[in-house]
Amino acid sequence: MDSTTKISREELVELALKVSENAVAHHSNFHVGAALETTQGEVFTGCNVESDSYGLTICAERVALTKALSEGEREFTRIAIVGIQHDSEGQPDFTEDSGQALGPCGACRQLLWDHCRDIEVIGATPEGEVGKVWQLAELLPDAFNYEKKT
Ligand code: THU
C-alpha cells in the first residue's frame, strides 16, 4: 500500500473510537479504544478489558497489539488511542478531559516499543479529534532494549 492509499490519522482515530464502544470498563467507566496499523495498512483494534482483580486489567493498546502479534503481524507504523470517561448512567462525560489527548500508560509504552519500535502515536481527544502526535521514542526516552547475548 503506498502513501496515497494510506488511511488518514482521523480515520485511524475513528476506528479507535468505534472499538472503544466495546470497552469492558465497569470499574473505571473509562472507555478506551486503540487502532494499530501494520506496514501493509491493515488495522488491528482493541478496547480495555477490566478485571475484578483490578491489577489484571488489560489496556486497549495491549489488546490491539496482542491481537496483531497473534495473527503473525510483526511490523507496524502507527497507533491511535482514545479514552472517554462515562458517568454512572453510562453516558459519555467530556467535562473533565475535554480537548485533552490521551497518552498510553507506561507499561503499554514499553510493550509497544518492544514489538513496534519507534511508531507514531496519535493521542485523540475524547471528542474524537487528533489531539497530539508523538513518536514513541519521545514518550519512552532511553528505552530499555534487550538483546540476547548467547
Ligand atoms: N487504560 C487503557 O486502556 N489504556 C491506557 O493507556 C490508559 C488506561 C485503561 C485501563 C483501565 O481500564 C482504564 O483505562 C482506567 O485506567
Short mmCIF file of C-alpha atoms and ligand atoms in Angstrom, two decimals:
data_model
loop_
_atom_site.label_atom_id
_atom_site.label_comp_id
_atom_site.label_asym_id
_atom_site.label_seq_id
_atom_site.Cartn_x
_atom_site.Cartn_y
_atom_site.Cartn_z
CA MET A 1 0.00 0.00 0.00
CA ASP A 2 1.52 3.37 -0.92
CA SER A 3 1.16 6.67 0.87
CA THR A 4 -1.70 7.81 -1.38
CA THR A 5 -3.93 4.95 -0.27
CA LYS A 6 -2.95 5.05 3.40
CA ILE A 7 -5.78 5.95 5.74
CA SER A 8 -5.63 9.30 7.45
CA ARG A 9 -4.90 9.90 11.13
CA GLU A 10 -8.53 10.95 11.51
CA GLU A 11 -9.71 7.62 10.08
CA LEU A 12 -7.43 5.69 12.43
CA VAL A 13 -8.88 7.67 15.35
CA GLU A 14 -12.36 6.86 14.06
CA LEU A 15 -11.56 3.12 14.29
CA ALA A 16 -10.23 3.58 17.84
CA LEU A 17 -13.39 5.46 18.76
CA LYS A 18 -15.57 2.72 17.32
CA VAL A 19 -13.86 -0.10 19.23
CA SER A 20 -13.98 1.92 22.48
CA GLU A 21 -17.72 1.18 22.41
CA ASN A 22 -16.81 -2.42 23.31
CA ALA A 23 -14.79 -1.44 26.39
CA VAL A 24 -15.27 -3.65 29.43
CA ALA A 25 -14.81 -0.82 31.89
CA HIS A 26 -17.31 -1.42 34.68
CA HIS A 27 -14.83 -0.31 37.35
CA SER A 28 -13.45 2.93 35.90
CA ASN A 29 -16.16 3.81 33.34
CA PHE A 30 -13.23 4.97 31.20
CA HIS A 31 -13.76 3.51 27.74
CA VAL A 32 -10.54 3.21 25.75
CA GLY A 33 -10.03 2.22 22.13
CA ALA A 34 -6.82 1.65 20.19
CA ALA A 35 -6.20 1.13 16.47
CA LEU A 36 -2.80 -0.24 15.46
CA GLU A 37 -1.75 -0.09 11.82
CA THR A 38 0.64 -2.54 10.17
CA THR A 39 3.10 -1.56 7.45
CA GLN A 40 0.72 -3.26 4.99
CA GLY A 41 -2.05 -0.90 6.05
CA GLU A 42 -4.08 -3.46 7.98
CA VAL A 43 -5.60 -2.20 11.25
CA PHE A 44 -5.99 -4.20 14.46
CA THR A 45 -8.22 -2.67 17.12
CA GLY A 46 -8.61 -3.25 20.85
CA CYS A 47 -10.51 -1.93 23.85
CA ASN A 48 -9.68 -2.04 27.56
CA VAL A 49 -10.81 -5.12 29.47
CA GLU A 50 -11.07 -4.65 33.22
CA SER A 51 -10.85 -7.33 35.90
CA ASP A 52 -12.47 -7.54 39.32
CA SER A 53 -8.90 -8.12 40.45
CA TYR A 54 -8.01 -4.59 39.32
CA GLY A 55 -4.34 -5.24 38.56
CA LEU A 56 -5.25 -7.78 35.88
CA THR A 57 -6.92 -5.15 33.73
CA ILE A 58 -5.63 -5.07 30.17
CA CYS A 59 -5.27 -1.75 28.34
CA ALA A 60 -6.73 -1.19 24.89
CA GLU A 61 -3.27 -0.76 23.34
CA ARG A 62 -2.12 -4.17 24.58
CA VAL A 63 -5.29 -5.85 23.32
CA ALA A 64 -4.74 -4.36 19.85
CA LEU A 65 -1.05 -5.30 19.94
CA THR A 66 -1.56 -8.90 21.06
CA LYS A 67 -4.34 -9.42 18.52
CA ALA A 68 -1.98 -8.29 15.75
CA LEU A 69 1.01 -10.28 17.01
CA SER A 70 -1.03 -13.46 17.34
CA GLU A 71 -2.15 -13.08 13.73
CA GLY A 72 1.52 -13.08 12.74
CA GLU A 73 1.96 -9.33 12.21
CA ARG A 74 5.39 -8.00 13.12
CA GLU A 75 5.75 -4.57 11.50
CA PHE A 76 3.78 -1.54 12.50
CA THR A 77 3.54 2.14 11.60
CA ARG A 78 1.05 3.96 13.83
CA ILE A 79 -1.33 3.58 16.75
CA ALA A 80 -4.28 5.83 17.57
CA ILE A 81 -5.79 5.85 21.04
CA VAL A 82 -8.83 7.48 22.57
CA GLY A 83 -10.37 7.40 26.05
CA ILE A 84 -13.84 8.57 27.03
CA GLN A 85 -14.98 8.90 30.61
CA HIS A 86 -18.56 7.78 31.16
CA ASP A 87 -20.84 8.63 34.06
CA SER A 88 -22.61 6.17 36.33
CA GLU A 89 -25.56 6.11 33.90
CA GLY A 90 -23.22 5.02 31.12
CA GLN A 91 -23.33 8.35 29.29
CA PRO A 92 -20.12 9.97 27.93
CA ASP A 93 -18.93 12.79 30.17
CA PHE A 94 -16.46 15.08 28.44
CA THR A 95 -16.25 17.75 31.14
CA GLU A 96 -13.02 16.68 32.87
CA ASP A 97 -10.94 15.67 29.85
CA SER A 98 -12.36 17.85 27.09
CA GLY A 99 -9.78 18.59 24.39
CA GLN A 100 -7.05 16.57 26.11
CA ALA A 101 -5.12 13.97 24.15
CA LEU A 102 -4.78 10.53 25.75
CA GLY A 103 -1.24 9.20 26.04
CA PRO A 104 -0.50 5.49 26.54
CA CYS A 105 0.36 4.26 30.05
CA GLY A 106 3.95 3.39 30.88
CA ALA A 107 3.51 -0.37 30.60
CA CYS A 108 1.96 -0.01 27.13
CA ARG A 109 4.78 2.29 26.03
CA GLN A 110 7.29 -0.44 26.85
CA LEU A 111 5.31 -3.21 25.15
CA LEU A 112 4.73 -1.09 22.06
CA TRP A 113 8.45 -0.30 22.00
CA ASP A 114 9.33 -4.00 22.34
CA HIS A 115 7.21 -5.02 19.36
CA CYS A 116 6.71 -1.92 17.21
CA ARG A 117 9.78 0.21 17.95
CA ASP A 118 9.52 3.89 17.04
CA ILE A 119 5.97 4.09 15.67
CA GLU A 120 3.80 7.18 15.50
CA VAL A 121 1.40 7.55 18.44
CA ILE A 122 -1.78 9.53 17.84
CA GLY A 123 -3.44 10.65 21.06
CA ALA A 124 -7.04 11.58 20.38
CA THR A 125 -9.25 13.83 22.48
CA PRO A 126 -12.41 12.32 24.00
CA GLU A 127 -14.34 14.18 21.30
CA GLY A 128 -12.50 12.09 18.71
CA GLU A 129 -10.17 14.76 17.34
CA VAL A 130 -6.46 14.21 16.70
CA GLY A 131 -5.07 15.82 19.86
CA LYS A 132 -1.33 15.13 19.87
CA VAL A 133 1.03 13.21 17.63
CA TRP A 134 4.24 11.79 19.03
CA GLN A 135 6.93 9.35 18.04
CA LEU A 136 7.08 6.55 20.61
CA ALA A 137 10.75 7.37 21.32
CA GLU A 138 9.60 10.77 22.62
CA LEU A 139 7.21 9.06 25.04
CA LEU A 140 9.80 6.50 26.16
CA PRO A 141 13.21 8.16 26.05
CA ASP A 142 16.29 5.99 26.62
CA ALA A 143 14.13 2.90 26.29
CA PHE A 144 15.23 -0.49 27.52
CA ASN A 145 16.36 -2.63 24.58
CA TYR A 146 17.14 -6.22 25.40
CA GLU A 147 19.45 -8.09 23.10
CA LYS A 148 20.07 -11.72 23.91
CA LYS A 149 23.83 -12.26 24.01
CA THR A 150 24.08 -16.05 23.75
N1 THU B 1 -6.34 2.33 30.03
C1 THU B 1 -6.09 1.93 28.75
O1 THU B 1 -6.79 1.08 28.18
N2 THU B 1 -5.02 2.49 28.11
C2 THU B 1 -4.22 3.46 28.64
O2 THU B 1 -3.25 3.85 28.02
C3 THU B 1 -4.54 4.03 29.94
C4 THU B 1 -5.51 3.26 30.76
C5 THU B 1 -7.49 1.75 30.72
C6 THU B 1 -7.16 0.80 31.84
C7 THU B 1 -8.40 0.91 32.70
O3 THU B 1 -9.37 0.01 32.20
C8 THU B 1 -8.90 2.31 32.48
O4 THU B 1 -8.26 2.78 31.30
C9 THU B 1 -8.61 3.28 33.61
O5 THU B 1 -7.28 3.25 33.96
#
